[in-house]
């Protein structure tokens, strides 16, 4: 199908109030006030972000208030592709960031499956499940940099196992049981997992 971009009609435009409340507006206001970067349109922001990678990515780290370990150096230490090296002295735990600032009583996950009805997990309940799974993975010898793979459907247990793996600093990979065994073996064999988590049917 050949689509003429010049004649494409606009499908949707946010209201002025929605634009004013958006994270993008909050970020550009913060840039203007705190960094002296005056961008008023999205194309201007994009142009600045690609022209000054250091300033852009450092601003994202600061504006987002990402907690990290290590010493912050250059945002992009190596531009080699593949092999670009972003914030080489910085370590961020994705699982820690996922739980940051969450109220234990708030709902974190609504889930259902073909065999289970709709259920919910609170942030407190999710934190407990992740901690228990992480303890189990550690007892199996899983540490930072090890690989954990899962042959699971898209269910809450997969999320728990992923967050537990991430909390340790291990590497996660998963495949759906819809994949044939040959495809899954090919995929997982490439990364040499220490642990396989799977369903039995």
Tab-separated table of N, CA, C and O in Angstrom, residues 23-85:
chain	number	residue	atom	x	y	z
A	23	UNK	N	3.601	14.786	30.787
A	23	UNK	CA	4.981	14.665	31.265
A	23	UNK	C	5.954	15.382	30.342
A	23	UNK	O	6.966	15.928	30.790
A	24	UNK	N	5.659	15.377	29.045
A	24	UNK	CA	6.548	16.049	28.089
A	24	UNK	C	6.593	17.552	28.351
A	24	UNK	O	7.666	18.167	28.309
A	25	UNK	N	5.440	18.145	28.667
A	25	UNK	CA	5.409	19.575	29.003
A	25	UNK	C	6.146	19.823	30.307
A	25	UNK	O	6.923	20.788	30.415
A	26	UNK	N	5.949	18.961	31.301
A	26	UNK	CA	6.670	19.117	32.573
A	26	UNK	C	8.176	19.037	32.348
A	26	UNK	O	8.949	19.811	32.920
A	27	UNK	N	8.597	18.123	31.492
A	27	UNK	CA	10.024	17.965	31.202
A	27	UNK	C	10.586	19.194	30.488
A	27	UNK	O	11.649	19.702	30.856
A	28	UNK	N	9.886	19.693	29.470
A	28	UNK	CA	10.408	20.860	28.741
A	28	UNK	C	10.402	22.104	29.620
A	28	UNK	O	11.302	22.939	29.514
A	29	UNK	N	9.405	22.233	30.513
A	29	UNK	CA	9.420	23.349	31.477
A	29	UNK	C	10.628	23.234	32.403
A	29	UNK	O	11.295	24.222	32.711
A	30	UNK	N	10.911	22.012	32.860
A	30	UNK	CA	12.067	21.764	33.732
A	30	UNK	C	13.371	22.080	33.004
A	30	UNK	O	14.284	22.679	33.566
A	31	UNK	N	13.460	21.679	31.735
A	31	UNK	CA	14.649	21.976	30.934
A	31	UNK	C	14.882	23.485	30.831
A	31	UNK	O	16.005	23.962	30.978
A	32	UNK	N	13.805	24.215	30.566
A	32	UNK	CA	13.906	25.662	30.398
A	32	UNK	C	14.358	26.324	31.696
A	32	UNK	O	15.279	27.151	31.705
A	33	UNK	N	13.745	25.928	32.806
A	33	UNK	CA	14.042	26.564	34.091
A	33	UNK	C	15.385	26.119	34.664
A	33	UNK	O	16.129	26.940	35.206
A	34	UNK	N	15.696	24.832	34.537
A	34	UNK	CA	16.880	24.310	35.207
A	34	UNK	C	18.122	24.173	34.353
A	34	UNK	O	19.236	24.158	34.878
A	35	UNK	N	17.938	24.074	33.036
A	35	UNK	CA	19.086	23.828	32.156
A	35	UNK	C	19.260	24.904	31.093
A	35	UNK	O	20.200	24.853	30.314
A	36	UNK	N	18.302	25.837	31.024
A	36	UNK	CA	18.408	26.892	30.020
A	36	UNK	C	18.211	26.401	28.598
A	36	UNK	O	18.654	27.040	27.643
A	37	UNK	N	17.544	25.272	28.446
A	37	UNK	CA	17.264	24.723	27.113
A	37	UNK	C	15.842	25.111	26.758
A	37	UNK	O	14.886	24.638	27.370
A	38	UNK	N	15.700	25.999	25.768
A	38	UNK	CA	14.380	26.526	25.423
A	38	UNK	C	13.854	25.866	24.162
A	38	UNK	O	14.161	26.289	23.048
A	39	UNK	N	13.136	24.780	24.341
A	39	UNK	CA	12.483	24.098	23.225
A	39	UNK	C	10.984	24.191	23.451
A	39	UNK	O	10.501	23.938	24.550
A	40	UNK	N	10.254	24.565	22.404
A	40	UNK	CA	8.811	24.754	22.575
A	40	UNK	C	7.976	23.772	21.762
A	40	UNK	O	6.794	23.620	22.009
A	41	UNK	N	8.599	23.103	20.799
A	41	UNK	CA	7.867	22.127	19.984
A	41	UNK	C	8.571	20.781	20.064
A	41	UNK	O	9.755	20.702	20.395
A	42	UNK	N	7.816	19.751	19.733
A	42	UNK	CA	8.410	18.419	19.752
A	42	UNK	C	9.574	18.305	18.778
A	42	UNK	O	10.622	17.756	19.138
A	43	UNK	N	9.455	18.799	17.538
A	43	UNK	CA	10.623	18.719	16.632
A	43	UNK	C	11.860	19.434	17.195
A	43	UNK	O	12.985	18.957	17.010
A	44	UNK	N	11.672	20.545	17.895
A	44	UNK	CA	12.811	21.236	18.507
A	44	UNK	C	13.445	20.384	19.597
A	44	UNK	O	14.671	20.301	19.702
A	45	UNK	N	12.602	19.738	20.407
A	45	UNK	CA	13.121	18.858	21.460
A	45	UNK	C	13.872	17.690	20.840
A	45	UNK	O	14.971	17.343	21.282
A	46	UNK	N	13.296	17.074	19.823
A	46	UNK	CA	13.961	15.961	19.150
A	46	UNK	C	15.307	16.400	18.587
A	46	UNK	O	16.313	15.716	18.767
A	47	UNK	N	15.350	17.530	17.913
A	47	UNK	CA	16.595	18.009	17.312
A	47	UNK	C	17.650	18.208	18.395
A	47	UNK	O	18.792	17.811	18.250
A	48	UNK	N	17.289	18.832	19.510
A	48	UNK	CA	18.243	19.038	20.614
A	48	UNK	C	18.711	17.690	21.159
A	48	UNK	O	19.887	17.494	21.431
A	49	UNK	N	17.783	16.740	21.282
A	49	UNK	CA	18.129	15.437	21.874
A	49	UNK	C	19.135	14.673	21.033
A	49	UNK	O	19.925	13.904	21.578
A	50	UNK	N	19.114	14.837	19.711
A	50	UNK	CA	20.071	14.133	18.872
A	50	UNK	C	21.338	14.949	18.615
A	50	UNK	O	22.392	14.385	18.337
A	51	UNK	N	21.235	16.272	18.735
A	51	UNK	CA	22.418	17.126	18.534
A	51	UNK	C	23.312	17.160	19.763
A	51	UNK	O	24.525	17.327	19.650
A	52	UNK	N	22.717	17.023	20.947
A	52	UNK	CA	23.496	17.073	22.185
A	52	UNK	C	23.128	15.880	23.069
A	52	UNK	O	22.418	16.008	24.068
A	53	UNK	N	23.613	14.706	22.653
A	53	UNK	CA	23.275	13.466	23.363
A	53	UNK	C	23.646	13.522	24.838
A	53	UNK	O	22.888	13.063	25.698
A	54	UNK	N	24.832	14.052	25.152
A	54	UNK	CA	25.279	14.131	26.551
A	54	UNK	C	24.279	14.901	27.403
A	54	UNK	O	23.830	14.420	28.444
A	55	UNK	N	23.948	16.100	26.967
A	55	UNK	CA	23.035	16.941	27.751
A	55	UNK	C	21.655	16.318	27.851
A	55	UNK	O	21.035	16.315	28.920
A	56	UNK	N	21.170	15.761	26.738
A	56	UNK	CA	19.839	15.167	26.752
A	56	UNK	C	19.751	14.001	27.732
A	56	UNK	O	18.875	13.959	28.596
A	57	UNK	N	20.671	13.021	27.606
A	57	UNK	CA	20.556	11.831	28.457
A	57	UNK	C	20.867	12.134	29.916
A	57	UNK	O	20.252	11.545	30.814
A	58	UNK	N	21.761	13.069	30.175
A	58	UNK	CA	21.979	13.478	31.564
A	58	UNK	C	20.735	14.162	32.122
A	58	UNK	O	20.384	13.964	33.284
A	59	UNK	N	20.057	14.938	31.294
A	59	UNK	CA	18.830	15.585	31.771
A	59	UNK	C	17.739	14.566	32.058
A	59	UNK	O	16.997	14.693	33.027
A	60	UNK	N	17.637	13.532	31.236
A	60	UNK	CA	16.636	12.482	31.465
A	60	UNK	C	16.908	11.780	32.793
A	60	UNK	O	15.994	11.532	33.598
A	61	UNK	N	18.170	11.474	33.045
A	61	UNK	CA	18.540	10.811	34.303
A	61	UNK	C	18.186	11.692	35.502
A	61	UNK	O	17.640	11.217	36.497
A	62	UNK	N	18.472	12.979	35.393
A	62	UNK	CA	18.190	13.905	36.495
A	62	UNK	C	16.696	14.170	36.653
A	62	UNK	O	16.163	14.121	37.763
A	63	UNK	N	16.014	14.476	35.549
A	63	UNK	CA	14.588	14.805	35.631
A	63	UNK	C	13.777	13.618	36.152
A	63	UNK	O	12.847	13.778	36.936
A	64	UNK	N	14.155	12.417	35.734
A	64	UNK	CA	13.431	11.219	36.159
A	64	UNK	C	13.772	10.809	37.589
A	64	UNK	O	13.133	9.925	38.144
A	65	UNK	N	14.804	11.442	38.165
A	65	UNK	CA	15.253	11.132	39.524
A	65	UNK	C	15.551	9.650	39.685
A	65	UNK	O	15.181	9.014	40.672
A	66	UNK	N	16.239	9.102	38.679
A	66	UNK	CA	16.612	7.688	38.718
A	66	UNK	C	17.691	7.488	39.768
A	66	UNK	O	18.720	8.148	39.746
A	67	UNK	N	17.420	6.590	40.720
A	67	UNK	CA	18.448	6.241	41.704
A	67	UNK	C	19.369	5.210	41.087
A	67	UNK	O	18.921	4.286	40.417
A	68	UNK	N	20.640	5.388	41.326
A	68	UNK	CA	21.612	4.480	40.735
A	68	UNK	C	22.788	4.313	41.677
A	68	UNK	O	22.989	5.099	42.595
A	69	UNK	N	23.566	3.275	41.431
A	69	UNK	CA	24.809	3.034	42.153
A	69	UNK	C	25.959	3.334	41.205
A	69	UNK	O	25.821	3.224	39.991
A	70	UNK	N	27.102	3.690	41.786
A	70	UNK	CA	28.287	3.921	40.975
A	70	UNK	C	28.550	5.395	40.753
A	70	UNK	O	27.860	6.255	41.280
A	71	UNK	N	29.538	5.650	39.921
A	71	UNK	CA	29.944	7.016	39.624
A	71	UNK	C	29.504	7.393	38.229
A	71	UNK	O	29.733	6.662	37.274
A	72	UNK	N	28.891	8.537	38.145
A	72	UNK	CA	28.373	9.008	36.872
A	72	UNK	C	29.483	9.674	36.065
A	72	UNK	O	30.120	10.598	36.524
A	73	UNK	N	29.700	9.179	34.887
A	73	UNK	CA	30.674	9.774	33.978
A	73	UNK	C	29.956	10.218	32.725
A	73	UNK	O	28.844	10.739	32.799
A	74	UNK	N	30.539	9.975	31.567
A	74	UNK	CA	29.882	10.384	30.319
A	74	UNK	C	28.607	9.579	30.082
A	74	UNK	O	28.511	8.406	30.452
A	75	UNK	N	27.630	10.222	29.469
A	75	UNK	CA	26.390	9.521	29.151
A	75	UNK	C	26.635	8.449	28.106
A	75	UNK	O	26.107	7.345	28.199
A	76	UNK	N	27.446	8.765	27.107
A	76	UNK	CA	27.732	7.813	26.040
A	76	UNK	C	29.243	7.709	25.882
A	76	UNK	O	29.875	8.551	25.263
A	77	UNK	N	29.811	6.671	26.479
A	77	UNK	CA	31.264	6.508	26.491
A	77	UNK	C	31.786	5.959	25.169
A	77	UNK	O	32.909	6.222	24.791
A	78	UNK	N	30.967	5.169	24.476
A	78	UNK	CA	31.365	4.612	23.191
A	78	UNK	C	30.170	4.655	22.257
A	78	UNK	O	29.084	4.202	22.620
A	79	UNK	N	30.374	5.199	21.075
A	79	UNK	CA	29.291	5.281	20.087
A	79	UNK	C	29.337	4.126	19.090
A	79	UNK	O	28.574	4.103	18.138
A	80	UNK	N	30.226	3.179	19.305
A	80	UNK	CA	30.373	2.058	18.390
A	80	UNK	C	29.078	1.255	18.333
A	80	UNK	O	28.470	0.965	19.355
A	81	UNK	N	28.675	0.888	17.119
A	81	UNK	CA	27.466	0.092	16.951
A	81	UNK	C	27.798	-1.188	16.203
A	81	UNK	O	28.388	-1.100	15.123
A	82	UNK	N	27.437	-2.370	16.715
A	82	UNK	CA	26.898	-2.551	18.065
A	82	UNK	C	27.993	-2.365	19.112
A	82	UNK	O	29.176	-2.458	18.796
A	83	UNK	N	27.563	-2.115	20.322
A	83	UNK	CA	28.507	-1.973	21.421
A	83	UNK	C	28.515	-0.615	22.072
A	83	UNK	O	29.391	-0.327	22.890
A	84	UNK	N	27.548	0.250	21.736
A	84	UNK	CA	27.482	1.556	22.382
A	84	UNK	C	27.442	1.364	23.887
A	84	UNK	O	26.811	0.434	24.396
A	85	UNK	N	28.125	2.232	24.613
A	85	UNK	CA	28.230	2.086	26.065
A	85	UNK	C	27.651	3.322	26.746
A	85	UNK	O	28.211	4.400	26.699
